[in-house]
XYZ file of C-alpha atoms in Angstrom:
590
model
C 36.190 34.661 68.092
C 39.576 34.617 69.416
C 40.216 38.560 68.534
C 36.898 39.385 70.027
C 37.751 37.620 73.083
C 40.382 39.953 73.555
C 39.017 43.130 72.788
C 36.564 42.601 75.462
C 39.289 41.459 78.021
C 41.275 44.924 77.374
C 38.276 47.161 77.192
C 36.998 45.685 80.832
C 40.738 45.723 82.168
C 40.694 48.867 81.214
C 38.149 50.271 82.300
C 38.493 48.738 86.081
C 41.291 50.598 85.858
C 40.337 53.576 85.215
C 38.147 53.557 87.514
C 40.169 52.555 90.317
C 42.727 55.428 89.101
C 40.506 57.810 87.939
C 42.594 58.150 84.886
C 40.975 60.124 81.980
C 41.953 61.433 78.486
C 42.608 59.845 75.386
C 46.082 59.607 75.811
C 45.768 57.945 79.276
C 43.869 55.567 77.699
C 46.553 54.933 74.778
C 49.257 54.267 77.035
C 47.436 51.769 79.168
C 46.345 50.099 75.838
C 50.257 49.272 75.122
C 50.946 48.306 78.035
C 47.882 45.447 77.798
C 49.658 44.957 74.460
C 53.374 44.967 75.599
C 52.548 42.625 78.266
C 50.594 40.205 76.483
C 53.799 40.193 73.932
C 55.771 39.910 76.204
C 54.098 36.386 77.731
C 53.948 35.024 74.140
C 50.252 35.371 73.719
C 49.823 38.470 71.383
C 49.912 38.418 67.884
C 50.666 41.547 66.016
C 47.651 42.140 63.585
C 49.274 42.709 60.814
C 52.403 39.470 60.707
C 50.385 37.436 63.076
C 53.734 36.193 65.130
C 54.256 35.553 68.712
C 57.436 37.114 69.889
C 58.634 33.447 70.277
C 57.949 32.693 66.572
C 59.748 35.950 65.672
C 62.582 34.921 67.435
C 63.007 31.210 66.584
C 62.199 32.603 62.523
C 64.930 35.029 62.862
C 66.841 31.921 64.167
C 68.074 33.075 67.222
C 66.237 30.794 69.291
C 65.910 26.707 68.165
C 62.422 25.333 68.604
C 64.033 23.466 72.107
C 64.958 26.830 73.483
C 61.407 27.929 72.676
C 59.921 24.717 74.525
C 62.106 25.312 77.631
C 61.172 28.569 77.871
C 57.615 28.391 77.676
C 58.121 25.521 80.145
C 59.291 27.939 82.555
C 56.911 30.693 81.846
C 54.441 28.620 82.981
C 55.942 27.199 86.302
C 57.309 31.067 87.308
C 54.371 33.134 85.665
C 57.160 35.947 84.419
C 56.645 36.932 81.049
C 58.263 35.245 78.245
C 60.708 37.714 76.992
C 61.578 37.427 81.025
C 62.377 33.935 80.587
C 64.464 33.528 77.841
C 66.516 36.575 78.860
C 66.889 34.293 82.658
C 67.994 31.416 80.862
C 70.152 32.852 78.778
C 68.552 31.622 75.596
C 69.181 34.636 73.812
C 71.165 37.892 74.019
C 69.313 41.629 75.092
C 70.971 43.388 72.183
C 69.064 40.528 70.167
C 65.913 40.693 71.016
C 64.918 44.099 72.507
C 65.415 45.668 68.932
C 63.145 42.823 67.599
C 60.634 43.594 70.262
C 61.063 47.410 70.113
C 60.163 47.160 66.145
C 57.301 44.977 67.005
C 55.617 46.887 69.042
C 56.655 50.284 67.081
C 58.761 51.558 70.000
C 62.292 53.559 70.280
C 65.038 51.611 71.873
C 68.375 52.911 72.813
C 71.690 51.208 73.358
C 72.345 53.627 76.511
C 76.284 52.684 76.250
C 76.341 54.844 73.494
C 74.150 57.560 74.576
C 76.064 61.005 75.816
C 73.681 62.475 78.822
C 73.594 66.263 79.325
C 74.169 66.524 83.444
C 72.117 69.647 83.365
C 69.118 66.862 82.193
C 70.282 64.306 85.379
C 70.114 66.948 87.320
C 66.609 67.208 86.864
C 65.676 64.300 88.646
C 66.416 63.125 92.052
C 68.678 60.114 92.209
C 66.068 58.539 94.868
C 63.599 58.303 92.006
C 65.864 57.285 89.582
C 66.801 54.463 91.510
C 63.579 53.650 92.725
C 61.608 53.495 89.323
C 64.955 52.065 87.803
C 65.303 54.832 84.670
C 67.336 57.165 83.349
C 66.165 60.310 81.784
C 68.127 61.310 78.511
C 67.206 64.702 77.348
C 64.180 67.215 77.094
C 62.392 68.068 73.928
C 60.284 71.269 74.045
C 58.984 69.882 77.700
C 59.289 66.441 76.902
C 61.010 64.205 78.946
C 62.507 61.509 76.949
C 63.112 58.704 79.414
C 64.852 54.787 79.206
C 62.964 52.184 80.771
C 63.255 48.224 80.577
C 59.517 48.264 80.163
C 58.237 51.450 79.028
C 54.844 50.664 78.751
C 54.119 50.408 82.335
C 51.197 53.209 83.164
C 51.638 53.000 86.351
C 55.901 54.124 86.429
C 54.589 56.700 83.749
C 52.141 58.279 85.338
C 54.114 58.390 88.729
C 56.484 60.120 86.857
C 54.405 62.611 85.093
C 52.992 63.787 88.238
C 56.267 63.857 90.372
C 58.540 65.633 87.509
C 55.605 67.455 86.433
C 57.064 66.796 82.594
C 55.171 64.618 79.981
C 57.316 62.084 79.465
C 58.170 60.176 76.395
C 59.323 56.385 77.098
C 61.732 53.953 74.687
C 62.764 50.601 75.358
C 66.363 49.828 77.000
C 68.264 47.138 78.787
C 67.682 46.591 82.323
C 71.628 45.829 83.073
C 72.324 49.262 80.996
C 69.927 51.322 82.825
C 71.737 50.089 86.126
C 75.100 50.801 84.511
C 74.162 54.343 83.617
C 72.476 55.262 87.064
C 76.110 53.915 88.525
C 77.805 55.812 85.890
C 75.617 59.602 86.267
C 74.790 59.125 89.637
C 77.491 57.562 91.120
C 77.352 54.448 93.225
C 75.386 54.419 96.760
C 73.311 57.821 95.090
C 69.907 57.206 96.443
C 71.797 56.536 100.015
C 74.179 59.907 99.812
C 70.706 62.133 98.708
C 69.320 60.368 101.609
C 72.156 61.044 104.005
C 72.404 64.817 102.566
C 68.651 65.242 103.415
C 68.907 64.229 107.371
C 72.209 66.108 107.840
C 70.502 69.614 107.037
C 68.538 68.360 109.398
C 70.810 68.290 112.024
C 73.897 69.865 113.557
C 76.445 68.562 111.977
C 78.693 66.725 114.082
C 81.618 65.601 110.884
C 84.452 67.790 112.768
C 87.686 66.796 114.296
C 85.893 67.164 118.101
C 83.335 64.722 117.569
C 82.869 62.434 121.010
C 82.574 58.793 120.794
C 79.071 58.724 121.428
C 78.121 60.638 118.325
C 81.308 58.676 116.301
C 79.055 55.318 117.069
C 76.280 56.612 115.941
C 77.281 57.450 112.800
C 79.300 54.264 112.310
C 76.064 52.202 112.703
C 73.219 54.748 110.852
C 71.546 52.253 108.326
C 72.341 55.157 105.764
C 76.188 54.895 106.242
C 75.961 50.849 106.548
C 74.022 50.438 103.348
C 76.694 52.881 101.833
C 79.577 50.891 102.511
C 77.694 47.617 101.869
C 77.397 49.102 98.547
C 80.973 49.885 97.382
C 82.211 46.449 98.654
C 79.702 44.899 96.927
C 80.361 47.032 93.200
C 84.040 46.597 94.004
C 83.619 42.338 94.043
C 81.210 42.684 91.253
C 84.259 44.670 89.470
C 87.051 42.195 90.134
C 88.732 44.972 92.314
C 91.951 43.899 94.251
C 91.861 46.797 96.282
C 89.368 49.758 97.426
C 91.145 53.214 98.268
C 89.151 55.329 100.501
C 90.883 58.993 100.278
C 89.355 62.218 101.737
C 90.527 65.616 100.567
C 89.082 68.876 101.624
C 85.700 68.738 100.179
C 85.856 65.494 99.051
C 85.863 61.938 99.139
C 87.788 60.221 96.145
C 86.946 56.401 95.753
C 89.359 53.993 93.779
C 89.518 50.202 92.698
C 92.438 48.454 91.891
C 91.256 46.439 88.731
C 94.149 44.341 86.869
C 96.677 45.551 88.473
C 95.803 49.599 87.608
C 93.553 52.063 89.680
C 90.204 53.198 88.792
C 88.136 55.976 89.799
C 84.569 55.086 90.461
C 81.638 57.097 90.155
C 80.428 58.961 93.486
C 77.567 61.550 93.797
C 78.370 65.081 95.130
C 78.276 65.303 98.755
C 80.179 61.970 99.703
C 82.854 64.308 101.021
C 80.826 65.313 104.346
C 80.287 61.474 105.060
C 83.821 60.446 105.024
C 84.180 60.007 108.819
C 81.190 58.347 109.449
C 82.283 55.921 106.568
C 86.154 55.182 107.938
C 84.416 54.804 111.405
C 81.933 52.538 110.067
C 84.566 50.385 108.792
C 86.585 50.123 111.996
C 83.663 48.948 113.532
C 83.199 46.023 110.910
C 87.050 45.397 111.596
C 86.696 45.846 115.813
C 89.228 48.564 115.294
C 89.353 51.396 117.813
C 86.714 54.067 116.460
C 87.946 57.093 118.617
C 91.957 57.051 117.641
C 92.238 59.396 114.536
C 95.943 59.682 115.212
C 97.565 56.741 115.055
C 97.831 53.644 111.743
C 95.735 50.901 112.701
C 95.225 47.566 110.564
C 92.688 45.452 110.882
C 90.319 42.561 108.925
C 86.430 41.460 108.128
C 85.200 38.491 106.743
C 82.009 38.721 104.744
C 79.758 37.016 102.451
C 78.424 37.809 98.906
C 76.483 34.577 97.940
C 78.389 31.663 97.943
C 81.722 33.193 97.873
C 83.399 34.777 100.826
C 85.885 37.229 100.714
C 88.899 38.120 103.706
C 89.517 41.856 103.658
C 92.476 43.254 104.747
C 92.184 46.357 106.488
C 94.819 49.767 106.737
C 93.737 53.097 107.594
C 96.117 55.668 107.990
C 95.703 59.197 109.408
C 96.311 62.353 106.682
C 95.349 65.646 106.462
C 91.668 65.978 106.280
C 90.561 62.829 107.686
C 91.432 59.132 107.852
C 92.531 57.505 104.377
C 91.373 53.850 104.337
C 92.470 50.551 101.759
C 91.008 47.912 101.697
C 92.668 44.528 100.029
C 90.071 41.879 99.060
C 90.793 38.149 98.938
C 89.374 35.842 97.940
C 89.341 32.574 99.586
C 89.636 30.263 96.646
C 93.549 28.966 95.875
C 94.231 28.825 92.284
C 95.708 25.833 90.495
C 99.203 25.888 88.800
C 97.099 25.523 85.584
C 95.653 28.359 86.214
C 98.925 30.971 86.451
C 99.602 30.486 82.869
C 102.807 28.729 83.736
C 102.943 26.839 80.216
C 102.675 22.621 80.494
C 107.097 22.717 80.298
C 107.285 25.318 83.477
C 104.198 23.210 85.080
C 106.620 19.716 84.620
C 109.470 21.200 85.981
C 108.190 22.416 88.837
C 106.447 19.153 89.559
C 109.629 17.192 89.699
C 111.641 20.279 92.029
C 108.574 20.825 94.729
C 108.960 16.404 94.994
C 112.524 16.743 96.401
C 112.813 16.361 100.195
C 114.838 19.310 100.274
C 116.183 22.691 99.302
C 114.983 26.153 98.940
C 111.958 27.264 95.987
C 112.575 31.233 95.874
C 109.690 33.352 93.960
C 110.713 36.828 93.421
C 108.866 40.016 92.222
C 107.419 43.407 93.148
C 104.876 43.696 95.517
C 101.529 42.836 93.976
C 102.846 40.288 91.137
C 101.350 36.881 92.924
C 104.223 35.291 94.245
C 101.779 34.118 97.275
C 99.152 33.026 95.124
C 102.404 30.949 93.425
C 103.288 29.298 96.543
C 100.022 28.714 97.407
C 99.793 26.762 93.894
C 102.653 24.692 94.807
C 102.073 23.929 98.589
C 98.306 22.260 97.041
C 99.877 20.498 94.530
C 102.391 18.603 97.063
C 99.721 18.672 100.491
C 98.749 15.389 101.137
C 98.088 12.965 104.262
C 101.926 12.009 104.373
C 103.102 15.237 104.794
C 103.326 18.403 107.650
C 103.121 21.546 106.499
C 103.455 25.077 108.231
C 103.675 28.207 107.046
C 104.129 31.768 108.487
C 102.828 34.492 106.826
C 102.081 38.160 106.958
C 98.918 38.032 106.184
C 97.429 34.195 105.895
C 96.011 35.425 102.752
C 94.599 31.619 101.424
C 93.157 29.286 103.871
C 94.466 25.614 102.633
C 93.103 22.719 104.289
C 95.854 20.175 105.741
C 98.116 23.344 105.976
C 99.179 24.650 109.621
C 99.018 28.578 108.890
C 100.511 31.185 111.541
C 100.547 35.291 110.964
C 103.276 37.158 111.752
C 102.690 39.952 114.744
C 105.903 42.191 115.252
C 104.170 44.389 118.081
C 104.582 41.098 120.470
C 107.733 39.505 119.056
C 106.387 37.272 117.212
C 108.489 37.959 113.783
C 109.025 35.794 110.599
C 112.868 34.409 112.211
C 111.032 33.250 115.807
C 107.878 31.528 114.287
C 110.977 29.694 111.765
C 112.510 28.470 115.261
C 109.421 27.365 116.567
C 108.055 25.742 113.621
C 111.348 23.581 113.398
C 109.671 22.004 116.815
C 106.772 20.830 115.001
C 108.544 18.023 112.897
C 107.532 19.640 109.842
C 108.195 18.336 106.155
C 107.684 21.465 104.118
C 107.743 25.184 105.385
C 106.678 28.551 103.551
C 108.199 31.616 104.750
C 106.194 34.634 103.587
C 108.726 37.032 102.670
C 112.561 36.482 103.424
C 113.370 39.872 104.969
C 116.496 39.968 106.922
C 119.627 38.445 107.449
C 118.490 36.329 110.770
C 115.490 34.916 108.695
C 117.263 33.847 105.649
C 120.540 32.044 107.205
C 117.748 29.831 109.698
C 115.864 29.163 106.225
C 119.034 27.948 104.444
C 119.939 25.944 107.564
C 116.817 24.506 108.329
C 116.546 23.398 104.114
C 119.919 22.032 104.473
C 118.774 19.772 107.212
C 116.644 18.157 105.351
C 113.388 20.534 104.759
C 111.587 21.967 101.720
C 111.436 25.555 101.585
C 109.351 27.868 100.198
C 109.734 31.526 100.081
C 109.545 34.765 98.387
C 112.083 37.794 98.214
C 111.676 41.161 96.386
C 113.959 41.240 93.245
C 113.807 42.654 89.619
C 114.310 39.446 88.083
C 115.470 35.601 88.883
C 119.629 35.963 89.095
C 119.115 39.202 91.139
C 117.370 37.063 94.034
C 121.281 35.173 94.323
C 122.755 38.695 94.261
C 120.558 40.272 96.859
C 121.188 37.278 99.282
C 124.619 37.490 99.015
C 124.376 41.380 99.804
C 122.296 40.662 102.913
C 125.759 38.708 104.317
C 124.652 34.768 102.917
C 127.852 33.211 102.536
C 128.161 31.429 98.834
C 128.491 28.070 99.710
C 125.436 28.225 102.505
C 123.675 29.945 98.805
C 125.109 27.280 96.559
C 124.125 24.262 98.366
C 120.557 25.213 99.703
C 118.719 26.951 96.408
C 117.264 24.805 94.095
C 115.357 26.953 91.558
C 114.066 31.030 91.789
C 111.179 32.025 89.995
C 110.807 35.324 88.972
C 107.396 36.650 87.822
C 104.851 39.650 86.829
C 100.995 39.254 86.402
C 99.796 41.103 82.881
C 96.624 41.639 81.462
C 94.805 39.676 79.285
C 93.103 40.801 76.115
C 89.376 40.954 76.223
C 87.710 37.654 74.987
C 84.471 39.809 74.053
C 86.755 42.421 71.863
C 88.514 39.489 70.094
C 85.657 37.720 69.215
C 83.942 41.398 67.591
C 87.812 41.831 65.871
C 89.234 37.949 65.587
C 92.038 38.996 66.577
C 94.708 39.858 69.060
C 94.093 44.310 68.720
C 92.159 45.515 71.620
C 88.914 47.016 70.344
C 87.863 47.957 73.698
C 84.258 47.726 75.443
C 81.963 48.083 78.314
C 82.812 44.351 79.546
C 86.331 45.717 79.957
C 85.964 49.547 81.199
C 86.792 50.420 77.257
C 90.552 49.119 78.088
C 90.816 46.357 75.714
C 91.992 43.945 78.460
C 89.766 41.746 80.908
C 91.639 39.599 83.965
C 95.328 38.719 84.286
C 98.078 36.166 83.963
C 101.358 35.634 84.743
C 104.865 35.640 82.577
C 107.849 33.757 84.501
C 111.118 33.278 84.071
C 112.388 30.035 85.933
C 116.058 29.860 86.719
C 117.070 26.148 87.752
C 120.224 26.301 89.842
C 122.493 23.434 88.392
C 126.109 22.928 89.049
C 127.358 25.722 86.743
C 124.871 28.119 88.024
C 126.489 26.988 91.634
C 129.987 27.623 90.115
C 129.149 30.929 89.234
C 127.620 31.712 92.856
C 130.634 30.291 94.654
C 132.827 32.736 92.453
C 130.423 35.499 93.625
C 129.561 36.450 89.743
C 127.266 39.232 88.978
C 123.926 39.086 88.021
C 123.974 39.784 84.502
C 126.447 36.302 84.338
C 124.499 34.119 85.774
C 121.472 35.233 83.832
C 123.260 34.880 80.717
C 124.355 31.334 81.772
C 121.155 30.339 83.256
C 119.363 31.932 79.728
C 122.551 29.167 77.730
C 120.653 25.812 79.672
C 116.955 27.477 77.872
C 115.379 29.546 80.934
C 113.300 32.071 79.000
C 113.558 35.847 80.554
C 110.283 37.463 81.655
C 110.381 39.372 78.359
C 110.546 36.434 76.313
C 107.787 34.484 78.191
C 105.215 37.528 77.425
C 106.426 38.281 73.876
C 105.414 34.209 73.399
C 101.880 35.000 75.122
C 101.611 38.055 73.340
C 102.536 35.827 69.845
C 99.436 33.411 71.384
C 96.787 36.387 71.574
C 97.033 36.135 75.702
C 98.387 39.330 75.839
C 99.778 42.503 73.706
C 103.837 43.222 73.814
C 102.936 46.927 74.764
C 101.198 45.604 78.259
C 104.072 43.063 78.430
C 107.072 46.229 78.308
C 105.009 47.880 80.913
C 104.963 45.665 83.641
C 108.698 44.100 82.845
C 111.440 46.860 84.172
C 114.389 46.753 81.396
């Protein structure tokens, strides 16, 4: 009765629709047959004919869901009507690469693993990125007229026929993952595609006005066309979704080169032909979204947005600079969560000695490092670990990268005065407790920091230095005399941030060898950490700095009372697994 029942449901669906369509031929009729049958699979309620198995019984049998997980998802299913394979997938209950295979054999379909698919561009040139992106597919090759296409569900008549009649090809569907369908439209078509074809389309429409005389009127225009918005909405949104630090902007002469800064190394991302003729209209359209001056191509301007991307929200830092054939733009995102000093991969004996030197009432806490190697995100860690009711705090920055609650933050403006040395003499007027200076830069600015720790103030700042000793020498050759050094500097921490191996290569290897993969751009190493080496500044360390002793002697003496060099530090997190000694040598400077 029950197998009746549904051969008269699909031969009426069928037919209605049909009807409705006017669909006719055999192999109409076959297609929308599996897609009744894919659907009805897909909500748990067909069984195949011949092993009489739900997909949900094929997967718990195969054991990789428990008869709970099965429960819970049919739960759902009910409550959101999606199918079932919809629901597990949601919940995470099982993996894609573990059950679209099973379903694929099921139902006697191909499926592809598009990550390892090669894609002639001659074959995604054949279809219109607009399309692509609109019917969410990817076409792979053509087979004496046959257009062999991925789809997440490639039963659907409707997508099928749409495309038949559009690409006037008869297509040939298989089975692939939604998330790598997206990744390989992103990857062949470049991000923003569908918007750029768009764009391309309406500007041979018009004269175009992307020339160095362009008024103001037609610059505004172009900085708010919902084209060029969605555009840029879309690379801040792919460079977030990346983990990008950083989003160069840089126009040549015919074209428009996009990079993100992704652990600490540059990346080019994907764009689609033509981006080039837009890269005016994008710098302009974000100066507007940083109330910079649209109309001045001339001069550096600087500049920052706030914006949201579902819970989280992100400062960006603005720079555009003018160059030869256009406006080259960066953009630094930050995010506004502080991390912990758990977090920096300080070790639990670094973490306890720091705890004990940011208690004191007094003194000077140095970090030192290149440009980009956290030293902010360090003091940051340190000022959250001491901020409490008891205590004022004020810092001066340049930028306020973090927002801490409790903390009085001020930014640095040069253009009216207002420098790192006369925010130091103001703050002094506030009472404070503890003070961060951003970045010790001149003489003026690091004899009022040593004074105003030696009355009685913690310090916190950071100065650009190789390695921990150097920080003492490089004072002392800005014109700090030895005993205002000696007496004021508690400890200096040098550091570098390195990347960390891949947790989804070491669990396919077990162990610490990068095998590289999609998760991590096919690097072999997924987010960063830092190595530190933490020189505490005891009385023979003061000795030496009173003497005026070089750097390599007070390393060696500081290195005698157990401070481990930066080297050391990462060949022990390499030793862990954290890391690999060859990404360790590159980021240390010998």
């Amino acid at each position: 009765m029950r197998q009746y029942l549904w051969q008269k449901l699909r031969i009426c669906s069928i037919s209605a629709d049909l009807q409705f369509r006017n669909i006719v031929g055999v192999q109409a009729l076959a297609f929308y047959c599996l897609n009744f049958r894919l659907n009805a699979y897909f909500f748990g309620e067909y069984k195949n004919m011949e092993h009489h198995d739900t997909l949900g019984e094929i997967l718990t049998s195969r054991g990789i869901l428990s008869e709970g997980q099965l429960q819970l998802a049919l739960s759902e299913q009910k409550k959101s009507g999606e199918f079932l394979g919809q629901v597990i997938l949601r919940l995470n209950l099982a993996k894609e690469e573990n059950v679209l295979p099973l379903l694929a054999h099921h139902l006697q379909l191909p499926y592809v693993r598009l990550q390892d698919q090669h894609i002639e561009l001659s074959i995604v040139a054949r279809v219109p990125a607009k399309f692509v992106c609109h019917y969410q597919m990817i076409p792979l090759s053509l087979d004496n007229g046959h257009l062999n296409i991925a789809l997440a569900n490639p039963l659907d008549i409707q997508i099928l026929d749409d495309i038949r009649l559009v690409l006037d090809y008869e297509v040939k569907p298989v089975l692939a993952s939604e998330e790598e369908i997206r990744k390989a439209i992103k990857r062949y078509y470049g991000v923003g595609a569908e918007t750029i074809e768009g764009m391309e389309v309406q500007r041979n429409k018009t004269v175009d006005v992307m020339n160095a005389e362009t008024g103001t009127e037609d610059i505004e225009n172009l900085a708010m066309d919902a084209s060029v918005i969605k555009l840029v909405n879309q690379v801040l949104l792919e460079a977030i979704n990346e983990n990008a630090t950083d989003i160069h902007f840089e126009p040549y002469e015919d074209e428009l080169r996009i990079r993100y800064r992704v652990d600490g190394l540059l990346y080019e991302t994907s764009m689609p032909s033509g981006i080039g003729h837009f890269q005016q209209a994008i710098a302009s359209r974000i100066k507007v979204m940083a109330n910079l001056n649209i109309a001045e191509h001339r001069l550096p301007q600087d500049g920052k947005i706030r914006i949201r991307v579902g819970e989280s929200v992100y400062d960006l830092r603005i720079s555009i600079l003018p160059v030869s054939f256009g406006e080259t733009v960066n953009i630094r995102i930050l995010s506004r969560r502080a991390y912990t000093m758990e977090e920096l991969g300080l070790g639990k004996d670094n973490i306890e000695r720091l705890n004990e030197l940011i208690k004191k009432p007094s003194g000077i806490i140095l970090v030192t490092g290149p440009t980009g190697s956290g030293k902010t995100t360090t003091l940051y860690a340190c000022l959250s670990r001491i901020n409490s009711l008891e205590k004022k705090i004020i810092t001066i920055e340049d930028p306020i990268e973090y927002q801490i609650k409790g903390v009085t933050q001020m930014q640095v403006s040069p253009m009216i005065g207002f420098t790192f040395a006369n925010a130091l003499r103001s703050m002094l007027r506030h009472d404070p407790d503890i003070m961060m200076i951003g970045e010790i830069r001149d003489l003026e600015t690091a004899e009022l920091a040593i004074r105003t720790a030696l009355t009685g103030h913690l310090v916190f700042s950071t100065l650009h230095t190789n390695d921990a000793a150097g920080a003492i020498t490089r004072l002392l050759d800005m014109g700090i005399e030895p005993f205002l050094l000696s007496s004021s500097i508690d400890v200096i921490i040098a550091q570098r941030l390195v990347r960390k191996l891949c947790p989804v290569c070491k669990s396919k290897t077990g162990e610490a060898a990068p095998l590289s993969c999609e998760v991590c751009r096919f690097t072999g190493y997924k987010g960063r950490t830092g190595i530190y080496e933490i020189l505490i500044v005891n009385d023979e360390i003061r000795r030496l700095i009173m003497d005026k002793s070089p750097t390599y002697k007070i390393k060696e003496k500081a290195v005698s009372f157990g401070m481990n060099s930066l080297l050391e530090d990462g060949y022990q997190k390499a030793a862990c697994g954290i890391t690999t000694e060859s990404e360790v040598m590159r980021v240390v400077q010998l």
